[in-house]
mmCIF file with all atom_site columns, C-alpha atoms in Angstrom:
data_model
loop_
_atom_site.group_PDB
_atom_site.id
_atom_site.type_symbol
_atom_site.label_atom_id
_atom_site.label_alt_id
_atom_site.label_comp_id
_atom_site.label_asym_id
_atom_site.label_entity_id
_atom_site.label_seq_id
_atom_site.pdbx_PDB_ins_code
_atom_site.Cartn_x
_atom_site.Cartn_y
_atom_site.Cartn_z
_atom_site.occupancy
_atom_site.B_iso_or_equiv
_atom_site.pdbx_formal_charge
_atom_site.auth_seq_id
_atom_site.auth_comp_id
_atom_site.auth_asym_id
_atom_site.auth_atom_id
_atom_site.pdbx_PDB_model_num
ATOM 1   C CA . GLU A 1 1   ? -10.217 -25.429 7.914   1.00 0.00 ? 5   GLU A CA 1
ATOM 2   C CA . GLY A 1 2   ? -10.844 -22.073 6.294   1.00 0.00 ? 6   GLY A CA 1
ATOM 3   C CA . ASN A 1 3   ? -9.196  -23.162 3.060   1.00 0.00 ? 7   ASN A CA 1
ATOM 4   C CA . ALA A 1 4   ? -11.225 -26.381 2.989   1.00 0.00 ? 8   ALA A CA 1
ATOM 5   C CA . LEU A 1 5   ? -14.462 -24.444 3.490   1.00 0.00 ? 9   LEU A CA 1
ATOM 6   C CA . TYR A 1 6   ? -13.433 -21.957 0.783   1.00 0.00 ? 10  TYR A CA 1
ATOM 7   C CA . ARG A 1 7   ? -12.861 -24.774 -1.716  1.00 0.00 ? 11  ARG A CA 1
ATOM 8   C CA . GLN A 1 8   ? -16.339 -26.104 -0.884  1.00 0.00 ? 12  GLN A CA 1
ATOM 9   C CA . GLY A 1 9   ? -17.868 -22.704 -1.634  1.00 0.00 ? 13  GLY A CA 1
ATOM 10  C CA . ALA A 1 10  ? -18.802 -22.090 2.012   1.00 0.00 ? 14  ALA A CA 1
ATOM 11  C CA . PHE A 1 11  ? -17.420 -18.552 2.003   1.00 0.00 ? 15  PHE A CA 1
ATOM 12  C CA . GLU A 1 12  ? -19.260 -17.300 5.088   1.00 0.00 ? 16  GLU A CA 1
ATOM 13  C CA . GLU A 1 13  ? -17.913 -20.194 7.148   1.00 0.00 ? 17  GLU A CA 1
ATOM 14  C CA . ALA A 1 14  ? -14.428 -19.724 5.677   1.00 0.00 ? 18  ALA A CA 1
ATOM 15  C CA . VAL A 1 15  ? -14.467 -16.081 6.783   1.00 0.00 ? 19  VAL A CA 1
ATOM 16  C CA . VAL A 1 16  ? -15.307 -17.163 10.338  1.00 0.00 ? 20  VAL A CA 1
ATOM 17  C CA . ARG A 1 17  ? -12.369 -19.600 10.429  1.00 0.00 ? 21  ARG A CA 1
ATOM 18  C CA . TYR A 1 18  ? -9.913  -17.071 8.974   1.00 0.00 ? 22  TYR A CA 1
ATOM 19  C CA . GLN A 1 19  ? -11.036 -14.451 11.490  1.00 0.00 ? 23  GLN A CA 1
ATOM 20  C CA . ALA A 1 20  ? -10.610 -16.995 14.280  1.00 0.00 ? 24  ALA A CA 1
ATOM 21  C CA . ALA A 1 21  ? -7.008  -17.507 13.145  1.00 0.00 ? 25  ALA A CA 1
ATOM 22  C CA . LEU A 1 22  ? -6.438  -13.743 13.209  1.00 0.00 ? 26  LEU A CA 1
ATOM 23  C CA . ALA A 1 23  ? -7.920  -13.574 16.695  1.00 0.00 ? 27  ALA A CA 1
ATOM 24  C CA . THR A 1 24  ? -5.036  -15.723 17.955  1.00 0.00 ? 28  THR A CA 1
ATOM 25  C CA . GLY A 1 25  ? -2.613  -12.919 17.023  1.00 0.00 ? 29  GLY A CA 1
ATOM 26  C CA . LEU A 1 26  ? -1.380  -14.482 13.786  1.00 0.00 ? 30  LEU A CA 1
ATOM 27  C CA . ARG A 1 27  ? -0.352  -11.906 11.165  1.00 0.00 ? 31  ARG A CA 1
ATOM 28  C CA . ASN A 1 28  ? 0.405   -13.520 7.829   1.00 0.00 ? 32  ASN A CA 1
ATOM 29  C CA . PRO A 1 29  ? -0.029  -12.174 4.275   1.00 0.00 ? 33  PRO A CA 1
ATOM 30  C CA . ASP A 1 30  ? -1.469  -15.473 3.024   1.00 0.00 ? 34  ASP A CA 1
ATOM 31  C CA . LEU A 1 31  ? -4.096  -15.418 5.771   1.00 0.00 ? 35  LEU A CA 1
ATOM 32  C CA . TYR A 1 32  ? -5.165  -11.855 4.934   1.00 0.00 ? 36  TYR A CA 1
ATOM 33  C CA . PHE A 1 33  ? -5.113  -12.700 1.226   1.00 0.00 ? 37  PHE A CA 1
ATOM 34  C CA . ASN A 1 34  ? -7.335  -15.757 1.700   1.00 0.00 ? 38  ASN A CA 1
ATOM 35  C CA . LEU A 1 35  ? -9.689  -13.801 3.950   1.00 0.00 ? 39  LEU A CA 1
ATOM 36  C CA . GLY A 1 36  ? -9.894  -11.114 1.282   1.00 0.00 ? 40  GLY A CA 1
ATOM 37  C CA . ASN A 1 37  ? -10.761 -13.720 -1.342  1.00 0.00 ? 41  ASN A CA 1
ATOM 38  C CA . ALA A 1 38  ? -13.516 -15.159 0.847   1.00 0.00 ? 42  ALA A CA 1
ATOM 39  C CA . GLN A 1 39  ? -14.895 -11.697 1.586   1.00 0.00 ? 43  GLN A CA 1
ATOM 40  C CA . PHE A 1 40  ? -14.912 -10.847 -2.118  1.00 0.00 ? 44  PHE A CA 1
ATOM 41  C CA . LYS A 1 41  ? -16.744 -14.076 -2.933  1.00 0.00 ? 45  LYS A CA 1
ATOM 42  C CA . ARG A 1 42  ? -19.455 -13.225 -0.403  1.00 0.00 ? 46  ARG A CA 1
ATOM 43  C CA . GLY A 1 43  ? -19.866 -9.742  -1.889  1.00 0.00 ? 47  GLY A CA 1
ATOM 44  C CA . ALA A 1 44  ? -18.156 -7.728  0.863   1.00 0.00 ? 48  ALA A CA 1
ATOM 45  C CA . LEU A 1 45  ? -16.031 -5.503  -1.389  1.00 0.00 ? 49  LEU A CA 1
ATOM 46  C CA . GLY A 1 46  ? -14.799 -3.184  1.364   1.00 0.00 ? 50  GLY A CA 1
ATOM 47  C CA . GLU A 1 47  ? -13.710 -6.020  3.650   1.00 0.00 ? 51  GLU A CA 1
ATOM 48  C CA . ALA A 1 48  ? -12.036 -7.758  0.702   1.00 0.00 ? 52  ALA A CA 1
ATOM 49  C CA . LEU A 1 49  ? -9.962  -4.707  -0.238  1.00 0.00 ? 53  LEU A CA 1
ATOM 50  C CA . LEU A 1 50  ? -9.137  -4.030  3.407   1.00 0.00 ? 54  LEU A CA 1
ATOM 51  C CA . ASN A 1 51  ? -7.643  -7.489  3.827   1.00 0.00 ? 55  ASN A CA 1
ATOM 52  C CA . TYR A 1 52  ? -5.877  -7.369  0.454   1.00 0.00 ? 56  TYR A CA 1
ATOM 53  C CA . GLU A 1 53  ? -4.242  -4.091  1.513   1.00 0.00 ? 57  GLU A CA 1
ATOM 54  C CA . ARG A 1 54  ? -3.235  -5.596  4.856   1.00 0.00 ? 58  ARG A CA 1
ATOM 55  C CA . ALA A 1 55  ? -1.686  -8.517  3.003   1.00 0.00 ? 59  ALA A CA 1
ATOM 56  C CA . LEU A 1 56  ? 0.146   -6.106  0.692   1.00 0.00 ? 60  LEU A CA 1
ATOM 57  C CA . ARG A 1 57  ? 1.707   -4.277  3.641   1.00 0.00 ? 61  ARG A CA 1
ATOM 58  C CA . LEU A 1 58  ? 3.188   -7.548  4.866   1.00 0.00 ? 62  LEU A CA 1
ATOM 59  C CA . SER A 1 59  ? 4.224   -8.699  1.392   1.00 0.00 ? 63  SER A CA 1
ATOM 60  C CA . PRO A 1 60  ? 4.512   -5.602  -0.853  1.00 0.00 ? 64  PRO A CA 1
ATOM 61  C CA . ASP A 1 61  ? 6.116   -7.412  -3.778  1.00 0.00 ? 65  ASP A CA 1
ATOM 62  C CA . ASP A 1 62  ? 3.518   -10.222 -4.104  1.00 0.00 ? 66  ASP A CA 1
ATOM 63  C CA . PRO A 1 63  ? 2.069   -10.026 -7.642  1.00 0.00 ? 67  PRO A CA 1
ATOM 64  C CA . ASP A 1 64  ? -1.053  -12.054 -6.746  1.00 0.00 ? 68  ASP A CA 1
ATOM 65  C CA . ILE A 1 65  ? -2.046  -9.510  -4.098  1.00 0.00 ? 69  ILE A CA 1
ATOM 66  C CA . VAL A 1 66  ? -1.463  -6.592  -6.464  1.00 0.00 ? 70  VAL A CA 1
ATOM 67  C CA . GLU A 1 67  ? -3.500  -8.309  -9.177  1.00 0.00 ? 71  GLU A CA 1
ATOM 68  C CA . ASN A 1 68  ? -6.430  -9.037  -6.866  1.00 0.00 ? 72  ASN A CA 1
ATOM 69  C CA . ILE A 1 69  ? -6.487  -5.441  -5.613  1.00 0.00 ? 73  ILE A CA 1
ATOM 70  C CA . ALA A 1 70  ? -6.630  -4.203  -9.198  1.00 0.00 ? 74  ALA A CA 1
ATOM 71  C CA . PHE A 1 71  ? -9.405  -6.697  -10.015 1.00 0.00 ? 75  PHE A CA 1
ATOM 72  C CA . ALA A 1 72  ? -11.471 -5.748  -6.943  1.00 0.00 ? 76  ALA A CA 1
ATOM 73  C CA . ASN A 1 73  ? -11.029 -2.026  -7.626  1.00 0.00 ? 77  ASN A CA 1
ATOM 74  C CA . VAL A 1 74  ? -12.947 -2.443  -10.891 1.00 0.00 ? 78  VAL A CA 1
ATOM 75  C CA . SER A 1 75  ? -16.091 -3.029  -8.797  1.00 0.00 ? 79  SER A CA 1
ATOM 76  C CA . LYS A 1 76  ? -15.787 0.234   -6.869  1.00 0.00 ? 80  LYS A CA 1
ATOM 77  C CA . VAL A 1 77  ? -18.309 3.025   -7.348  1.00 0.00 ? 81  VAL A CA 1
ATOM 78  C CA . ASP A 1 78  ? -15.968 5.944   -6.671  1.00 0.00 ? 82  ASP A CA 1
ATOM 79  C CA . ARG A 1 79  ? -13.700 7.126   -9.463  1.00 0.00 ? 83  ARG A CA 1
ATOM 80  C CA . PHE A 1 80  ? -11.300 10.057  -9.225  1.00 0.00 ? 84  PHE A CA 1
ATOM 81  C CA . ASP A 1 81  ? -10.307 12.220  -12.171 1.00 0.00 ? 85  ASP A CA 1
ATOM 82  C CA . LEU A 1 82  ? -6.538  12.372  -11.969 1.00 0.00 ? 86  LEU A CA 1
ATOM 83  C CA . ASP A 1 83  ? -4.250  13.868  -14.596 1.00 0.00 ? 87  ASP A CA 1
ATOM 84  C CA . PRO A 1 84  ? -2.486  11.050  -16.479 1.00 0.00 ? 88  PRO A CA 1
ATOM 85  C CA . PRO A 1 85  ? 1.248   11.019  -15.743 1.00 0.00 ? 89  PRO A CA 1
ATOM 86  C CA . ASN A 1 86  ? 3.696   11.910  -18.507 1.00 0.00 ? 90  ASN A CA 1
ATOM 87  C CA . ALA A 1 87  ? 6.245   9.454   -19.874 1.00 0.00 ? 91  ALA A CA 1
ATOM 88  C CA . ALA A 1 88  ? 8.991   10.509  -17.456 1.00 0.00 ? 92  ALA A CA 1
ATOM 89  C CA . THR A 1 89  ? 6.669   10.187  -14.454 1.00 0.00 ? 93  THR A CA 1
ATOM 90  C CA . ARG A 1 90  ? 5.469   6.774   -15.621 1.00 0.00 ? 94  ARG A CA 1
ATOM 91  C CA . PHE A 1 91  ? 9.076   5.601   -15.905 1.00 0.00 ? 95  PHE A CA 1
ATOM 92  C CA . VAL A 1 92  ? 9.931   6.819   -12.400 1.00 0.00 ? 96  VAL A CA 1
ATOM 93  C CA . LEU A 1 93  ? 6.785   5.237   -10.939 1.00 0.00 ? 97  LEU A CA 1
ATOM 94  C CA . ALA A 1 94  ? 7.455   1.942   -12.710 1.00 0.00 ? 98  ALA A CA 1
ATOM 95  C CA . PHE A 1 95  ? 11.034  1.943   -11.392 1.00 0.00 ? 99  PHE A CA 1
ATOM 96  C CA . TYR A 1 96  ? 9.774   2.771   -7.898  1.00 0.00 ? 100 TYR A CA 1
ATOM 97  C CA . HIS A 1 97  ? 7.135   0.034   -7.842  1.00 0.00 ? 101 HIS A CA 1
ATOM 98  C CA . TRP A 1 98  ? 9.452   -2.547  -9.418  1.00 0.00 ? 102 TRP A CA 1
ATOM 99  C CA . PHE A 1 99  ? 11.689  -2.556  -6.331  1.00 0.00 ? 103 PHE A CA 1
ATOM 100 C CA . SER A 1 100 ? 10.418  -4.084  -3.104  1.00 0.00 ? 104 SER A CA 1
ATOM 101 C CA . PRO A 1 101 ? 11.729  -2.781  0.257   1.00 0.00 ? 105 PRO A CA 1
ATOM 102 C CA . ASN A 1 102 ? 13.990  -5.834  0.491   1.00 0.00 ? 106 ASN A CA 1
ATOM 103 C CA . GLY A 1 103 ? 15.266  -5.240  -3.033  1.00 0.00 ? 107 GLY A CA 1
ATOM 104 C CA . LEU A 1 104 ? 16.014  -1.601  -2.248  1.00 0.00 ? 108 LEU A CA 1
ATOM 105 C CA . SER A 1 105 ? 17.861  -2.652  0.910   1.00 0.00 ? 109 SER A CA 1
ATOM 106 C CA . VAL A 1 106 ? 20.071  -4.941  -1.158  1.00 0.00 ? 110 VAL A CA 1
ATOM 107 C CA . TRP A 1 107 ? 20.598  -2.137  -3.710  1.00 0.00 ? 111 TRP A CA 1
ATOM 108 C CA . VAL A 1 108 ? 21.697  0.307   -0.992  1.00 0.00 ? 112 VAL A CA 1
ATOM 109 C CA . SER A 1 109 ? 24.062  -2.272  0.536   1.00 0.00 ? 113 SER A CA 1
ATOM 110 C CA . LEU A 1 110 ? 25.682  -3.129  -2.798  1.00 0.00 ? 114 LEU A CA 1
ATOM 111 C CA . THR A 1 111 ? 26.117  0.481   -3.925  1.00 0.00 ? 115 THR A CA 1
ATOM 112 C CA . PHE A 1 112 ? 27.546  1.410   -0.525  1.00 0.00 ? 116 PHE A CA 1
ATOM 113 C CA . LEU A 1 113 ? 30.031  -1.441  -0.901  1.00 0.00 ? 117 LEU A CA 1
ATOM 114 C CA . ILE A 1 114 ? 30.967  -0.179  -4.380  1.00 0.00 ? 118 ILE A CA 1
ATOM 115 C CA . ALA A 1 115 ? 31.543  3.315   -2.946  1.00 0.00 ? 119 ALA A CA 1
ATOM 116 C CA . CYS A 1 116 ? 33.764  1.838   -0.211  1.00 0.00 ? 120 CYS A CA 1
ATOM 117 C CA . VAL A 1 117 ? 35.806  -0.055  -2.797  1.00 0.00 ? 121 VAL A CA 1
ATOM 118 C CA . GLY A 1 118 ? 36.227  3.148   -4.810  1.00 0.00 ? 122 GLY A CA 1
ATOM 119 C CA . ALA A 1 119 ? 37.280  5.121   -1.730  1.00 0.00 ? 123 ALA A CA 1
ATOM 120 C CA . GLY A 1 120 ? 39.711  2.378   -0.720  1.00 0.00 ? 124 GLY A CA 1
ATOM 121 C CA . GLY A 1 121 ? 41.225  2.359   -4.190  1.00 0.00 ? 125 GLY A CA 1
ATOM 122 C CA . LEU A 1 122 ? 41.769  6.122   -4.096  1.00 0.00 ? 126 LEU A CA 1
ATOM 123 C CA . LEU A 1 123 ? 43.460  5.914   -0.706  1.00 0.00 ? 127 LEU A CA 1
ATOM 124 C CA . LEU A 1 124 ? 45.617  2.847   -1.295  1.00 0.00 ? 128 LEU A CA 1
ATOM 125 C CA . SER A 1 125 ? 46.427  2.897   -4.984  1.00 0.00 ? 129 SER A CA 1
ATOM 126 C CA . ALA A 1 126 ? 48.484  5.478   -6.826  1.00 0.00 ? 130 ALA A CA 1
ATOM 127 C CA . SER A 1 127 ? 47.309  4.277   -10.269 1.00 0.00 ? 131 SER A CA 1
ATOM 128 C CA . ARG A 1 128 ? 43.958  4.259   -12.046 1.00 0.00 ? 132 ARG A CA 1
ATOM 129 C CA . ARG A 1 129 ? 42.708  7.119   -9.919  1.00 0.00 ? 133 ARG A CA 1
ATOM 130 C CA . MET A 1 130 ? 40.093  8.081   -12.492 1.00 0.00 ? 134 MET A CA 1
ATOM 131 C CA . GLN A 1 131 ? 38.578  4.581   -12.439 1.00 0.00 ? 135 GLN A CA 1
ATOM 132 C CA . TRP A 1 132 ? 38.472  4.577   -8.631  1.00 0.00 ? 136 TRP A CA 1
ATOM 133 C CA . MET A 1 133 ? 36.862  8.014   -8.654  1.00 0.00 ? 137 MET A CA 1
ATOM 134 C CA . VAL A 1 134 ? 34.179  6.855   -11.100 1.00 0.00 ? 138 VAL A CA 1
ATOM 135 C CA . LEU A 1 135 ? 33.522  3.825   -8.896  1.00 0.00 ? 139 LEU A CA 1
ATOM 136 C CA . LEU A 1 136 ? 33.248  6.014   -5.787  1.00 0.00 ? 140 LEU A CA 1
ATOM 137 C CA . VAL A 1 137 ? 30.907  8.572   -7.366  1.00 0.00 ? 141 VAL A CA 1
ATOM 138 C CA . SER A 1 138 ? 28.733  5.868   -8.969  1.00 0.00 ? 142 SER A CA 1
ATOM 139 C CA . GLY A 1 139 ? 28.434  4.030   -5.674  1.00 0.00 ? 143 GLY A CA 1
ATOM 140 C CA . LEU A 1 140 ? 27.553  7.197   -3.757  1.00 0.00 ? 144 LEU A CA 1
ATOM 141 C CA . LEU A 1 141 ? 24.921  8.223   -6.314  1.00 0.00 ? 145 LEU A CA 1
ATOM 142 C CA . GLY A 1 142 ? 23.397  4.754   -6.376  1.00 0.00 ? 146 GLY A CA 1
ATOM 143 C CA . CYS A 1 143 ? 23.382  4.582   -2.590  1.00 0.00 ? 147 CYS A CA 1
ATOM 144 C CA . GLY A 1 144 ? 21.777  8.023   -2.315  1.00 0.00 ? 148 GLY A CA 1
ATOM 145 C CA . VAL A 1 145 ? 19.025  7.264   -4.828  1.00 0.00 ? 149 VAL A CA 1
ATOM 146 C CA . GLY A 1 146 ? 18.354  3.860   -3.262  1.00 0.00 ? 150 GLY A CA 1
ATOM 147 C CA . SER A 1 147 ? 18.187  5.338   0.234   1.00 0.00 ? 151 SER A CA 1
ATOM 148 C CA . ALA A 1 148 ? 15.724  8.001   -0.894  1.00 0.00 ? 152 ALA A CA 1
ATOM 149 C CA . LEU A 1 149 ? 13.507  5.407   -2.579  1.00 0.00 ? 153 LEU A CA 1
ATOM 150 C CA . LEU A 1 150 ? 13.692  3.138   0.464   1.00 0.00 ? 154 LEU A CA 1
ATOM 151 C CA . ALA A 1 151 ? 12.697  5.988   2.783   1.00 0.00 ? 155 ALA A CA 1
ATOM 152 C CA . THR A 1 152 ? 9.773   6.867   0.508   1.00 0.00 ? 156 THR A CA 1
ATOM 153 C CA . LYS A 1 153 ? 8.690   3.236   0.322   1.00 0.00 ? 157 LYS A CA 1
ATOM 154 C CA . ALA A 1 154 ? 8.830   2.917   4.113   1.00 0.00 ? 158 ALA A CA 1
ATOM 155 C CA . GLY A 1 155 ? 6.779   6.098   4.452   1.00 0.00 ? 159 GLY A CA 1
ATOM 156 C CA . ASP A 1 156 ? 4.136   4.751   2.064   1.00 0.00 ? 160 ASP A CA 1
ATOM 157 C CA . LEU A 1 157 ? 3.884   1.480   3.970   1.00 0.00 ? 161 LEU A CA 1
ATOM 158 C CA . ASN A 1 158 ? 3.467   3.324   7.275   1.00 0.00 ? 162 ASN A CA 1
ATOM 159 C CA . THR A 1 159 ? 0.886   5.837   6.062   1.00 0.00 ? 163 THR A CA 1
ATOM 160 C CA . PRO A 1 160 ? -2.321  5.580   8.152   1.00 0.00 ? 164 PRO A CA 1
ATOM 161 C CA . ALA A 1 161 ? -4.582  4.537   5.283   1.00 0.00 ? 165 ALA A CA 1
ATOM 162 C CA . ALA A 1 162 ? -8.055  3.035   5.488   1.00 0.00 ? 166 ALA A CA 1
ATOM 163 C CA . ILE A 1 163 ? -10.769 1.437   3.372   1.00 0.00 ? 167 ILE A CA 1
ATOM 164 C CA . VAL A 1 164 ? -14.404 2.557   3.407   1.00 0.00 ? 168 VAL A CA 1
ATOM 165 C CA . LEU A 1 165 ? -16.498 -0.378  4.687   1.00 0.00 ? 169 LEU A CA 1
ATOM 166 C CA . ALA A 1 166 ? -19.918 1.308   4.765   1.00 0.00 ? 170 ALA A CA 1
ATOM 167 C CA . ALA A 1 167 ? -22.057 1.103   1.646   1.00 0.00 ? 171 ALA A CA 1
ATOM 168 C CA . GLU A 1 168 ? -22.098 4.908   1.634   1.00 0.00 ? 172 GLU A CA 1
ATOM 169 C CA . THR A 1 169 ? -20.703 7.607   3.908   1.00 0.00 ? 173 THR A CA 1
ATOM 170 C CA . ILE A 1 170 ? -20.738 11.402  3.727   1.00 0.00 ? 174 ILE A CA 1
ATOM 171 C CA . GLY A 1 171 ? -17.648 13.576  4.002   1.00 0.00 ? 175 GLY A CA 1
ATOM 172 C CA . ARG A 1 172 ? -18.201 16.942  5.671   1.00 0.00 ? 176 ARG A CA 1
ATOM 173 C CA . SER A 1 173 ? -16.278 20.186  6.076   1.00 0.00 ? 177 SER A CA 1
ATOM 174 C CA . GLY A 1 174 ? -15.942 19.630  9.835   1.00 0.00 ? 178 GLY A CA 1
ATOM 175 C CA . PRO A 1 175 ? -16.264 16.949  12.513  1.00 0.00 ? 179 PRO A CA 1
ATOM 176 C CA . GLY A 1 176 ? -20.043 16.915  12.915  1.00 0.00 ? 180 GLY A CA 1
ATOM 177 C CA . ASP A 1 177 ? -23.351 16.271  11.148  1.00 0.00 ? 181 ASP A CA 1
ATOM 178 C CA . ASP A 1 178 ? -24.132 19.992  11.006  1.00 0.00 ? 182 ASP A CA 1
ATOM 179 C CA . PHE A 1 179 ? -21.159 20.803  8.761   1.00 0.00 ? 183 PHE A CA 1
ATOM 180 C CA . LEU A 1 180 ? -21.399 21.221  4.985   1.00 0.00 ? 184 LEU A CA 1
ATOM 181 C CA . GLN A 1 181 ? -21.345 18.048  2.879   1.00 0.00 ? 185 GLN A CA 1
ATOM 182 C CA . VAL A 1 182 ? -18.168 17.906  0.786   1.00 0.00 ? 186 VAL A CA 1
ATOM 183 C CA . PHE A 1 183 ? -18.375 14.490  -0.878  1.00 0.00 ? 187 PHE A CA 1
ATOM 184 C CA . THR A 1 184 ? -19.968 11.059  -0.701  1.00 0.00 ? 188 THR A CA 1
ATOM 185 C CA . LEU A 1 185 ? -17.829 7.918   -0.553  1.00 0.00 ? 189 LEU A CA 1
ATOM 186 C CA . HIS A 1 186 ? -18.796 4.342   -1.236  1.00 0.00 ? 190 HIS A CA 1
ATOM 187 C CA . GLU A 1 187 ? -17.601 0.922   -0.164  1.00 0.00 ? 191 GLU A CA 1
ATOM 188 C CA . GLY A 1 188 ? -14.062 -0.027  -1.135  1.00 0.00 ? 192 GLY A CA 1
ATOM 189 C CA . THR A 1 189 ? -12.594 3.477   -1.542  1.00 0.00 ? 193 THR A CA 1
ATOM 190 C CA . LYS A 1 190 ? -9.102  3.915   -0.109  1.00 0.00 ? 194 LYS A CA 1
ATOM 191 C CA . VAL A 1 191 ? -8.401  7.058   1.918   1.00 0.00 ? 195 VAL A CA 1
ATOM 192 C CA . VAL A 1 192 ? -5.586  8.460   4.047   1.00 0.00 ? 196 VAL A CA 1
ATOM 193 C CA . LEU A 1 193 ? -6.495  9.298   7.634   1.00 0.00 ? 197 LEU A CA 1
ATOM 194 C CA . GLU A 1 194 ? -4.759  12.546  8.628   1.00 0.00 ? 198 GLU A CA 1
ATOM 195 C CA . ARG A 1 195 ? -6.178  12.998  12.115  1.00 0.00 ? 199 ARG A CA 1
ATOM 196 C CA . ASN A 1 196 ? -9.237  12.275  14.192  1.00 0.00 ? 200 ASN A CA 1
ATOM 197 C CA . GLU A 1 197 ? -11.432 14.171  16.585  1.00 0.00 ? 201 GLU A CA 1
ATOM 198 C CA . GLY A 1 198 ? -13.781 12.063  18.687  1.00 0.00 ? 202 GLY A CA 1
ATOM 199 C CA . PRO A 1 199 ? -15.821 9.766   16.428  1.00 0.00 ? 203 PRO A CA 1
ATOM 200 C CA . TRP A 1 200 ? -14.796 11.728  13.319  1.00 0.00 ? 204 TRP A CA 1
ATOM 201 C CA . GLY A 1 201 ? -11.686 11.459  11.156  1.00 0.00 ? 205 GLY A CA 1
ATOM 202 C CA . LEU A 1 202 ? -10.194 13.839  8.586   1.00 0.00 ? 206 LEU A CA 1
ATOM 203 C CA . VAL A 1 203 ? -9.456  11.824  5.450   1.00 0.00 ? 207 VAL A CA 1
ATOM 204 C CA . ARG A 1 204 ? -7.724  12.743  2.215   1.00 0.00 ? 208 ARG A CA 1
ATOM 205 C CA . LEU A 1 205 ? -8.876  11.333  -1.134  1.00 0.00 ? 209 LEU A CA 1
ATOM 206 C CA . PRO A 1 206 ? -6.578  10.360  -4.042  1.00 0.00 ? 210 PRO A CA 1
ATOM 207 C CA . ASN A 1 207 ? -7.500  13.612  -5.824  1.00 0.00 ? 211 ASN A CA 1
ATOM 208 C CA . GLY A 1 208 ? -6.351  15.678  -2.829  1.00 0.00 ? 212 GLY A CA 1
ATOM 209 C CA . ILE A 1 209 ? -9.794  16.640  -1.503  1.00 0.00 ? 213 ILE A CA 1
ATOM 210 C CA . GLY A 1 210 ? -10.208 16.286  2.261   1.00 0.00 ? 214 GLY A CA 1
ATOM 211 C CA . GLY A 1 211 ? -13.226 15.902  4.497   1.00 0.00 ? 215 GLY A CA 1
ATOM 212 C CA . TRP A 1 212 ? -14.465 14.558  7.813   1.00 0.00 ? 216 TRP A CA 1
ATOM 213 C CA . ILE A 1 213 ? -16.206 11.183  7.970   1.00 0.00 ? 217 ILE A CA 1
ATOM 214 C CA . VAL A 1 214 ? -17.422 8.967   10.786  1.00 0.00 ? 218 VAL A CA 1
ATOM 215 C CA . LEU A 1 215 ? -14.595 6.634   11.829  1.00 0.00 ? 219 LEU A CA 1
ATOM 216 C CA . GLY A 1 216 ? -17.001 3.731   12.146  1.00 0.00 ? 220 GLY A CA 1
ATOM 217 C CA . ALA A 1 217 ? -17.426 3.774   8.355   1.00 0.00 ? 221 ALA A CA 1
ATOM 218 C CA . ILE A 1 218 ? -13.801 2.833   7.660   1.00 0.00 ? 222 ILE A CA 1
ATOM 219 C CA . GLY A 1 219 ? -11.372 0.055   8.516   1.00 0.00 ? 223 GLY A CA 1
ATOM 220 C CA . MET A 1 220 ? -7.725  0.898   9.143   1.00 0.00 ? 224 MET A CA 1
ATOM 221 C CA . ILE A 1 221 ? -5.220  -0.967  7.006   1.00 0.00 ? 225 ILE A CA 1
#
């Protein structure tokens, strides 16, 4: 029903149907993705990015979700001046993002198997010991690198991140309106929630700056 309403251009009604599906307990990347599209069409940038990010957590290697997040981010007000990565960093990041968690799991399994074959060859064969040693070391290195990347990827997916839903919210130096203003955030900005204290949460921005904002202004991914 939501998809039919979306195709008719009835985006408000489509949002209601998608949210009704979520209310049943259904958690599906396509549902979050479609809800994000409907929210974007109705001009709710924060809600759109929130649901795109929720879809990405369930399907981190979906190129359509990644593309829509990048497209929606163009409409954001907040921009952060970050130092551009060097060539080596760009290569590492590209390698990291190219592998999905499932792909890294397969990589770790295969390299572990290669290491086992190498170890078995060293124990059972008196010839070609150098080749078996190379196979063992290669497998262990590949397994170690893959395991580290998989652990990092799992940590990223489980980070308590959020999207700013309010049109504008103020970040302060402490959990209260009487503390010094540190920054102002706008709808659609992604933050990491480090801890909360009552109705306030300490968030960290992509540039490393932290501040306290009202939790009602954000939606948890």
